[in-house]
CSV table of C-alpha atoms in Angstrom, one decimal:
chain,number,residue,atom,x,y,z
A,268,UNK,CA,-4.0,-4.3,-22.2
A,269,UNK,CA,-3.2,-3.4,-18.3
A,270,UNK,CA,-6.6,-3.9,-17.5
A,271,UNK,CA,-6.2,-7.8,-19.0
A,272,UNK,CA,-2.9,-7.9,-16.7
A,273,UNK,CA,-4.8,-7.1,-13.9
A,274,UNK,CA,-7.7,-9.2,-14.2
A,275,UNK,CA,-5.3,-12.1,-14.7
A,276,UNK,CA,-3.5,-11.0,-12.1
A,277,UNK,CA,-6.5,-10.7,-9.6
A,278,UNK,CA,-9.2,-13.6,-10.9
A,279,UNK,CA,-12.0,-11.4,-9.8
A,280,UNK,CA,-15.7,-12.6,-9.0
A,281,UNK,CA,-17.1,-10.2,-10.7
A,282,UNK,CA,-16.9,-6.9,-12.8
A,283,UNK,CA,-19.3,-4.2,-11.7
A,284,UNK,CA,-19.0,-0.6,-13.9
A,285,UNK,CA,-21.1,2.8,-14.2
A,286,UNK,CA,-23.6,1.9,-17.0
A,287,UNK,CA,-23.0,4.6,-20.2
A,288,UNK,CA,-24.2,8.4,-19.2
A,289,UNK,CA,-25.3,11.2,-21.6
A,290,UNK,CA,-22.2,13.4,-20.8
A,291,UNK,CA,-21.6,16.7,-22.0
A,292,UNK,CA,-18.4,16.7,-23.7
A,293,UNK,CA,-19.0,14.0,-26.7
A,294,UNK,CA,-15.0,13.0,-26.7
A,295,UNK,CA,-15.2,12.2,-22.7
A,296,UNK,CA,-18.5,10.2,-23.5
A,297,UNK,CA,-16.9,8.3,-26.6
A,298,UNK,CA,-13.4,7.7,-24.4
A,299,UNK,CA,-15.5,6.6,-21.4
A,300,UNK,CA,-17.7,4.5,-23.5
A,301,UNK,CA,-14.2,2.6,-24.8
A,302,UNK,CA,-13.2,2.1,-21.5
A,303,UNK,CA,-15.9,0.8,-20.4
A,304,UNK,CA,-16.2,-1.9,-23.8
A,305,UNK,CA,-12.5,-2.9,-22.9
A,306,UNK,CA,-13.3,-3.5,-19.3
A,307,UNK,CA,-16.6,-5.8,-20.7
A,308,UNK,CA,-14.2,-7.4,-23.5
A,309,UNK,CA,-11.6,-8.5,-21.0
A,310,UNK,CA,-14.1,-9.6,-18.1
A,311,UNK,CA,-16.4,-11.5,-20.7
A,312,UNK,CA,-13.3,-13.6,-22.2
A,313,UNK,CA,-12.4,-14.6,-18.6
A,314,UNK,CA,-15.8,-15.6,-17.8
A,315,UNK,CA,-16.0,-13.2,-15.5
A,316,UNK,CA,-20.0,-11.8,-14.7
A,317,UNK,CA,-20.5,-8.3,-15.5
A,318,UNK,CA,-22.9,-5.9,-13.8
A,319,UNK,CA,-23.9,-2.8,-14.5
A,320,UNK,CA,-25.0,-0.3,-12.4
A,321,UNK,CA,-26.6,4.0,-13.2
A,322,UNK,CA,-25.3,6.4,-11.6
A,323,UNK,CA,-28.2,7.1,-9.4
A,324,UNK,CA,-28.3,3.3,-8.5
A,325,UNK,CA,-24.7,4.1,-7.0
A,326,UNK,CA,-25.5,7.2,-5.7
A,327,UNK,CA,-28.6,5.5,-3.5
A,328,UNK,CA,-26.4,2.5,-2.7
A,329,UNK,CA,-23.6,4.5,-1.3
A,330,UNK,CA,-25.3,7.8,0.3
A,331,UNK,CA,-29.0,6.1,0.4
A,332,UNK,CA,-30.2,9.2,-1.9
A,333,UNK,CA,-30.1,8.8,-5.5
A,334,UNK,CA,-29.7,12.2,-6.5
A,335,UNK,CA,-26.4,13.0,-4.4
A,336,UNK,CA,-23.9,15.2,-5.3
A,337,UNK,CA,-20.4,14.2,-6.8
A,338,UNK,CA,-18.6,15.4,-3.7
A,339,UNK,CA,-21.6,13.8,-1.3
A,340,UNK,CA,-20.9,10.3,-2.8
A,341,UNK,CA,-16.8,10.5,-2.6
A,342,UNK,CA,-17.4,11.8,1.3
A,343,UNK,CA,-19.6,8.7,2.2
A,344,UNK,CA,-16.8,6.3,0.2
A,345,UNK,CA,-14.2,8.1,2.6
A,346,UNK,CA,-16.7,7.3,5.1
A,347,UNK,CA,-17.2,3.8,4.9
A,348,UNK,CA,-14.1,2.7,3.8
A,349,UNK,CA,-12.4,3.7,6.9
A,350,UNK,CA,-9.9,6.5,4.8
A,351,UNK,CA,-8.0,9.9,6.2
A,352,UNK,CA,-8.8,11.2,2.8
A,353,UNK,CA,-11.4,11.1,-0.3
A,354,UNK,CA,-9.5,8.8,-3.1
A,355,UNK,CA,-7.7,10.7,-5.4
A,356,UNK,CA,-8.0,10.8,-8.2
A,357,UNK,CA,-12.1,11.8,-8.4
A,358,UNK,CA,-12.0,8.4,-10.7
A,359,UNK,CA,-10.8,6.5,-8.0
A,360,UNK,CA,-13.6,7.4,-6.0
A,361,UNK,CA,-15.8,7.0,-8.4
A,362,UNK,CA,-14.9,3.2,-9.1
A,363,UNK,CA,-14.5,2.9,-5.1
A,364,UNK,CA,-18.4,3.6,-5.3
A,365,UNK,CA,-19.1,1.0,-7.8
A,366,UNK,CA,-17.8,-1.3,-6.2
A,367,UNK,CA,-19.5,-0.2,-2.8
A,368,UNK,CA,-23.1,-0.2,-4.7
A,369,UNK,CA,-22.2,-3.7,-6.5
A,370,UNK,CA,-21.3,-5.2,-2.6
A,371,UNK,CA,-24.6,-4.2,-1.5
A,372,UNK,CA,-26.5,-5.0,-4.6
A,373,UNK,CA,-25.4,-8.5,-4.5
A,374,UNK,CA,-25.9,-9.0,-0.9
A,375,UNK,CA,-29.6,-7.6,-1.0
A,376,UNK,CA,-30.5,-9.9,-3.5
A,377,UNK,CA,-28.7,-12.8,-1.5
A,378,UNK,CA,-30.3,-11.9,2.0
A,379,UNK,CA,-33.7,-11.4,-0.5
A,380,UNK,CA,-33.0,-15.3,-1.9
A,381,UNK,CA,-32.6,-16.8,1.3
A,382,UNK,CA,-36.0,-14.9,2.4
A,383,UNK,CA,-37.8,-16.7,-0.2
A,384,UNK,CA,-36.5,-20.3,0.6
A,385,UNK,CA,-33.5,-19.9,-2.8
A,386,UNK,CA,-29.8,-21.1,-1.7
């Protein structure tokens, strides 16, 4: 219910995660896949937009190759964001990416819009 918290507390635009993956372990898939039903439960009952992005989406948005590594992805979030370190924990990294891809997604299709004559 932190997550709830938070978005109350913050009134985000938008909610961008890591669309489901095929992961090894099936108890990290399931726990990931809760996590990731929470975060669409709480957005969608604030009327909050959700968008949902695969992993080689963000991996192209952030590094501009889709099949980067783990570690080549965190590097370029240290990059861009302007940070000493890479985000710890991995996760934060991860979500840091996310939100990096969903910033350019959203500002291609807006640039793409305008090209065509759409407000």
């Amino acid at each position: 219910h932190r997550l709830v918290e938070i978005i109350s507390e913050h009134q985000p635009d938008a909610v961008a995660i890591e669309q489901p993956f095929m992961a090894k372990n099936v108890k990290a898939a399931l726990a990931i896949g809760k996590a990731q039903a929470v975060a669409i439960l709480a957005a969608a009952n604030k009327g909050i937009p959700i968008y949902e992005y695969t992993p080689a989406q963000i991996k192209q948005r952030v590094t501009d190759y889709g099949a980067s590594t783990k570690e080549q992805v965190q590097e370029m979030v240290r990059l861009q964001l302007g940070l000493a370190e890479v985000p710890q924990p991995n996760d934060a990294a991860d979500a840091l990416a996310v939100a990096i891809c969903h910033l350019r997604e959203t500002h291609l299709d807006s640039l793409l819009a305008r090209q065509r004559g759409e407000k």
